[in-house]
Amino acid sequence: APMEKTYGLIPSNISGVPKNFWTDLDPRMLRQILNNAPRSGLPAANDLMLRALLAETLGDETILNTRVQALIERGAMHAAYSLLGQAQIQSQERFGLFAETALLTGNVERMCRQLNLSRHLTDNEALKVYCQARVGSWNTAEVNYFTLDTLGAFTPTLSALLAVDLDPELANSLSLPNVDPNQLTALEFQLRAGAGQPIPTQGLPLKFASSDL
């Protein structure tokens, strides 16, 4: 059986949430409950769900990932990032959550250092180039960008944004298509902001709103 550990940001004596709150639920049932729980509506129900997500409770890796995902969907990015900080980031699924929360909370450096050391943690070539340019070798980032771009590894939008990231002078001639809020990634969100074309967060999923704080 997967190993259970205690994860959480609020001690159980303060939260009032039982230690085995999540482990008593079947994982599929847990996901269903979190997917169907209203994001708005009764404030008391929202508060209770948020408290349960943040409380120190037992759980395995799957439960932790599910809790983090639920916090991200509710826009609690800093809490999600802190919760992930209590765990080992060794799987692609967890690194994907870690990268998303790091990009949207301004914790890019730590995430990029880890990715530069363990490049198997993601298949996202754009993120690898971005991280190399941040805390690795700028020259390597440029070579990798041109190689991968030639192979068609990036969408036209990402290709243009990464080019500006590597050479800011290109920003003046940058013309980008409109954003599809449902397809928008944390990386594209940050790259657009860095290129001087930030996306207004109104109408975007809640997770992007943390950048307004």
C-alpha positions as a LaTeX table, in Angstrom:
\begin{tabular}{lrrr}
\hline
Residue & $x$ (\AA) & $y$ (\AA) & $z$ (\AA) \\
\hline
Ala1 & 0.00 & 0.00 & 0.00 \\
Pro2 & 1.22 & 3.55 & $-0.66$ \\
Met3 & 2.88 & 5.14 & 2.34 \\
Glu4 & 0.81 & 7.58 & 4.34 \\
Lys5 & 2.30 & 10.73 & 5.83 \\
Thr6 & 0.94 & 13.86 & 7.44 \\
Tyr7 & 0.68 & 16.88 & 5.14 \\
Gly8 & $-0.93$ & 20.20 & 5.92 \\
Leu9 & $-0.55$ & 23.85 & 6.88 \\
Ile10 & $-3.00$ & 24.10 & 9.80 \\
Pro11 & $-2.33$ & 21.93 & 12.90 \\
Ser12 & $-5.20$ & 19.52 & 13.55 \\
Asn13 & $-5.88$ & 20.91 & 17.05 \\
Ile14 & $-6.63$ & 24.29 & 15.41 \\
Ser15 & $-8.40$ & 23.08 & 12.26 \\
Gly16 & $-10.68$ & 20.64 & 14.05 \\
Val17 & $-10.34$ & 18.32 & 11.03 \\
Pro18 & $-9.67$ & 14.66 & 11.95 \\
Lys19 & $-6.26$ & 13.31 & 10.91 \\
Asn20 & $-7.85$ & 10.57 & 8.80 \\
Phe21 & $-10.34$ & 12.89 & 7.07 \\
Trp22 & $-8.99$ & 12.13 & 3.57 \\
Thr23 & $-7.82$ & 8.56 & 4.08 \\
Asp24 & $-11.30$ & 7.42 & 5.08 \\
Leu25 & $-12.52$ & 8.30 & 1.57 \\
Asp26 & $-12.05$ & 6.18 & $-1.51$ \\
Pro27 & $-9.63$ & 8.11 & $-3.82$ \\
Arg28 & $-12.14$ & 8.12 & $-6.72$ \\
Met29 & $-14.86$ & 9.36 & $-4.38$ \\
Leu30 & $-12.47$ & 12.04 & $-3.08$ \\
Arg31 & $-11.82$ & 13.36 & $-6.58$ \\
Gln32 & $-15.55$ & 13.37 & $-7.30$ \\
Ile33 & $-16.37$ & 15.30 & $-4.12$ \\
Leu34 & $-13.71$ & 17.91 & $-4.88$ \\
Asn35 & $-14.78$ & 18.24 & $-8.52$ \\
Asn36 & $-18.41$ & 18.72 & $-7.60$ \\
Ala37 & $-17.91$ & 20.92 & $-4.54$ \\
Pro38 & $-19.06$ & 24.44 & $-5.35$ \\
Arg39 & $-16.30$ & 27.03 & $-5.76$ \\
Ser40 & $-18.69$ & 29.70 & $-4.58$ \\
Gly41 & $-22.07$ & 29.63 & $-2.98$ \\
Leu42 & $-22.33$ & 29.03 & 0.73 \\
Pro43 & $-19.30$ & 30.67 & 2.37 \\
Ala44 & $-19.51$ & 28.24 & 5.29 \\
Ala45 & $-19.24$ & 25.22 & 2.97 \\
Asn46 & $-16.35$ & 26.87 & 1.13 \\
Asp47 & $-14.54$ & 27.63 & 4.37 \\
Leu48 & $-14.99$ & 24.08 & 5.58 \\
Met49 & $-13.64$ & 22.61 & 2.31 \\
Leu50 & $-10.67$ & 24.98 & 2.33 \\
Arg51 & $-9.95$ & 24.17 & 5.98 \\
Ala52 & $-10.02$ & 20.44 & 5.19 \\
Leu53 & $-7.67$ & 20.96 & 2.24 \\
Leu54 & $-5.21$ & 22.93 & 4.38 \\
Ala55 & $-5.43$ & 20.90 & 7.62 \\
Glu56 & $-2.66$ & 18.56 & 8.76 \\
Thr57 & $-4.10$ & 15.22 & 7.75 \\
Leu58 & $-2.84$ & 11.81 & 6.76 \\
Gly59 & $-2.56$ & 10.83 & 3.13 \\
Asp60 & $-0.44$ & 9.18 & 0.47 \\
Glu61 & 1.04 & 10.79 & $-2.66$ \\
Thr62 & $-2.23$ & 10.51 & $-4.61$ \\
Ile63 & $-4.25$ & 12.23 & $-1.90$ \\
Leu64 & $-1.68$ & 15.03 & $-1.64$ \\
Asn65 & $-1.74$ & 15.62 & $-5.41$ \\
Thr66 & $-5.54$ & 15.69 & $-5.34$ \\
Arg67 & $-5.57$ & 18.22 & $-2.49$ \\
Val68 & $-3.03$ & 20.42 & $-4.28$ \\
Gln69 & $-5.05$ & 20.27 & $-7.51$ \\
Ala70 & $-8.19$ & 21.29 & $-5.59$ \\
Leu71 & $-6.35$ & 24.26 & $-4.01$ \\
Ile72 & $-5.10$ & 25.34 & $-7.45$ \\
Glu73 & $-8.63$ & 25.21 & $-8.86$ \\
Arg74 & $-9.79$ & 27.41 & $-5.98$ \\
Gly75 & $-7.04$ & 29.95 & $-6.64$ \\
Ala76 & $-5.17$ & 29.20 & $-3.39$ \\
Met77 & $-1.82$ & 29.08 & $-5.21$ \\
His78 & 0.45 & 30.05 & $-2.31$ \\
Ala79 & $-1.15$ & 27.39 & $-0.11$ \\
Ala80 & $-0.80$ & 24.79 & $-2.88$ \\
Tyr81 & 2.88 & 25.72 & $-3.32$ \\
Ser82 & 3.51 & 25.48 & 0.45 \\
Leu83 & 1.76 & 22.11 & 0.67 \\
Leu84 & 3.92 & 20.75 & $-2.17$ \\
Gly85 & 6.96 & 22.01 & $-0.28$ \\
Gln86 & 6.30 & 19.31 & 2.33 \\
Ala87 & 6.75 & 16.51 & $-0.21$ \\
Gln88 & 9.39 & 15.10 & $-2.53$ \\
Ile89 & 8.93 & 16.33 & $-6.11$ \\
Gln90 & 9.93 & 13.19 & $-7.97$ \\
Ser91 & 7.11 & 12.34 & $-10.38$ \\
Gln92 & 6.08 & 14.16 & $-13.55$ \\
Glu93 & 2.56 & 14.66 & $-12.21$ \\
Arg94 & 3.78 & 16.31 & $-9.04$ \\
Phe95 & 6.40 & 18.38 & $-10.83$ \\
Gly96 & 3.67 & 19.65 & $-13.17$ \\
Leu97 & 1.73 & 20.92 & $-10.12$ \\
Phe98 & 4.93 & 22.32 & $-8.60$ \\
Ala99 & 5.85 & 24.18 & $-11.81$ \\
Glu100 & 2.36 & 25.65 & $-12.14$ \\
Thr101 & 2.26 & 26.91 & $-8.55$ \\
Ala102 & 5.86 & 28.18 & $-8.72$ \\
Leu103 & 5.19 & 30.15 & $-11.92$ \\
Leu104 & 2.07 & 31.77 & $-10.49$ \\
Thr105 & 3.52 & 32.62 & $-7.06$ \\
Gly106 & 6.88 & 34.02 & $-8.13$ \\
Asn107 & 8.90 & 31.02 & $-6.93$ \\
Val108 & 10.44 & 30.31 & $-10.31$ \\
Glu109 & 14.07 & 30.06 & $-9.28$ \\
Arg110 & 13.69 & 27.08 & $-6.96$ \\
Met111 & 11.54 & 25.22 & $-9.49$ \\
Cys112 & 13.95 & 25.94 & $-12.35$ \\
Arg113 & 16.98 & 24.82 & $-10.36$ \\
Gln114 & 15.30 & 21.50 & $-9.72$ \\
Leu115 & 14.29 & 21.09 & $-13.37$ \\
Asn116 & 17.77 & 21.94 & $-14.65$ \\
Leu117 & 19.17 & 19.17 & $-12.42$ \\
Ser118 & 16.40 & 16.64 & $-13.22$ \\
Arg119 & 15.22 & 17.25 & $-16.76$ \\
His120 & 13.23 & 14.01 & $-16.82$ \\
Leu121 & 10.64 & 15.64 & $-14.54$ \\
Thr122 & 8.80 & 17.17 & $-17.49$ \\
Asp123 & 8.25 & 16.68 & $-21.22$ \\
Asn124 & 7.48 & 20.39 & $-21.53$ \\
Glu125 & 10.35 & 21.57 & $-23.76$ \\
Ala126 & 9.28 & 25.23 & $-23.54$ \\
Leu127 & 9.55 & 25.12 & $-19.75$ \\
Lys128 & 13.03 & 23.57 & $-20.03$ \\
Val129 & 14.20 & 26.42 & $-22.29$ \\
Tyr130 & 12.59 & 28.99 & $-19.98$ \\
Cys131 & 14.33 & 27.51 & $-16.94$ \\
Gln132 & 17.70 & 27.26 & $-18.64$ \\
Ala133 & 17.49 & 30.94 & $-19.53$ \\
Arg134 & 16.54 & 31.78 & $-15.93$ \\
Val135 & 19.02 & 29.92 & $-13.77$ \\
Gly136 & 21.08 & 27.85 & $-16.16$ \\
Ser137 & 23.10 & 28.70 & $-19.21$ \\
Trp138 & 21.58 & 31.35 & $-21.46$ \\
Asn139 & 23.63 & 30.07 & $-24.41$ \\
Thr140 & 22.36 & 26.52 & $-23.91$ \\
Ala141 & 18.81 & 27.86 & $-23.70$ \\
Glu142 & 19.27 & 29.67 & $-27.01$ \\
Val143 & 20.76 & 26.64 & $-28.79$ \\
Asn144 & 18.01 & 24.37 & $-27.45$ \\
Tyr145 & 15.34 & 26.87 & $-28.45$ \\
Phe146 & 16.55 & 27.13 & $-32.06$ \\
Thr147 & 16.99 & 23.36 & $-32.37$ \\
Leu148 & 13.57 & 22.54 & $-30.94$ \\
Asp149 & 11.87 & 25.36 & $-32.84$ \\
Thr150 & 13.26 & 24.01 & $-36.11$ \\
Leu151 & 11.79 & 20.62 & $-35.20$ \\
Gly152 & 8.39 & 22.24 & $-34.60$ \\
Ala153 & 8.35 & 21.53 & $-30.86$ \\
Phe154 & 6.50 & 24.76 & $-29.95$ \\
Thr155 & 3.17 & 26.28 & $-30.94$ \\
Pro156 & 3.60 & 29.53 & $-32.92$ \\
Thr157 & 2.58 & 31.57 & $-29.85$ \\
Leu158 & 5.05 & 29.85 & $-27.52$ \\
Ser159 & 7.78 & 30.05 & $-30.14$ \\
Ala160 & 7.31 & 33.82 & $-30.46$ \\
Leu161 & 7.16 & 34.30 & $-26.69$ \\
Leu162 & 10.30 & 32.25 & $-26.03$ \\
Ala163 & 12.13 & 34.20 & $-28.75$ \\
Val164 & 11.27 & 37.45 & $-26.94$ \\
Asp165 & 12.26 & 35.90 & $-23.62$ \\
Leu166 & 15.72 & 35.17 & $-25.05$ \\
Asp167 & 15.98 & 38.46 & $-26.96$ \\
Pro168 & 13.83 & 41.22 & $-25.39$ \\
Glu169 & 14.41 & 43.55 & $-28.35$ \\
Leu170 & 12.03 & 41.39 & $-30.37$ \\
Ala171 & 9.17 & 42.49 & $-28.06$ \\
Asn172 & 8.46 & 45.56 & $-30.21$ \\
Ser173 & 7.42 & 43.44 & $-33.19$ \\
Leu174 & 5.57 & 40.80 & $-31.17$ \\
Ser175 & 2.01 & 40.21 & $-32.29$ \\
Leu176 & 0.07 & 37.53 & $-30.42$ \\
Pro177 & $-3.32$ & 35.89 & $-30.98$ \\
Asn178 & $-6.08$ & 36.34 & $-28.42$ \\
Val179 & $-5.92$ & 34.16 & $-25.33$ \\
Asp180 & $-8.13$ & 31.11 & $-24.92$ \\
Pro181 & $-8.70$ & 31.15 & $-21.12$ \\
Asn182 & $-9.28$ & 27.38 & $-21.06$ \\
Gln183 & $-6.02$ & 26.60 & $-22.86$ \\
Leu184 & $-3.86$ & 29.17 & $-21.09$ \\
Thr185 & $-0.88$ & 27.73 & $-19.19$ \\
Ala186 & 1.02 & 29.29 & $-16.31$ \\
Leu187 & 4.12 & 29.50 & $-18.52$ \\
Glu188 & 2.35 & 31.36 & $-21.33$ \\
Phe189 & 0.77 & 33.67 & $-18.75$ \\
Gln190 & 4.22 & 34.56 & $-17.38$ \\
Leu191 & 5.88 & 34.83 & $-20.79$ \\
Arg192 & 3.20 & 37.24 & $-22.04$ \\
Ala193 & 3.68 & 39.39 & $-18.93$ \\
Gly194 & 7.46 & 39.32 & $-19.41$ \\
Ala195 & 7.04 & 40.35 & $-23.05$ \\
Gly196 & 5.07 & 43.43 & $-22.00$ \\
Gln197 & 1.69 & 42.02 & $-23.01$ \\
Pro198 & 0.20 & 40.92 & $-19.67$ \\
Ile199 & $-3.21$ & 39.26 & $-19.71$ \\
Pro200 & $-5.92$ & 40.87 & $-17.56$ \\
Thr201 & $-6.94$ & 38.23 & $-15.02$ \\
Gln202 & $-10.64$ & 39.08 & $-15.16$ \\
Gly203 & $-12.46$ & 36.17 & $-16.80$ \\
Leu204 & $-9.50$ & 33.80 & $-16.36$ \\
Pro205 & $-9.58$ & 30.71 & $-14.11$ \\
Leu206 & $-9.12$ & 31.59 & $-10.41$ \\
Lys207 & $-5.55$ & 30.29 & $-10.27$ \\
Phe208 & $-4.29$ & 33.23 & $-12.34$ \\
Ala209 & $-5.74$ & 35.78 & $-9.92$ \\
Ser210 & $-2.99$ & 35.12 & $-7.34$ \\
Ser211 & $-0.66$ & 37.16 & $-9.55$ \\
Asp212 & $-2.77$ & 40.23 & $-8.74$ \\
Leu213 & $-2.10$ & 39.99 & $-5.00$ \\
\hline
\end{tabular}
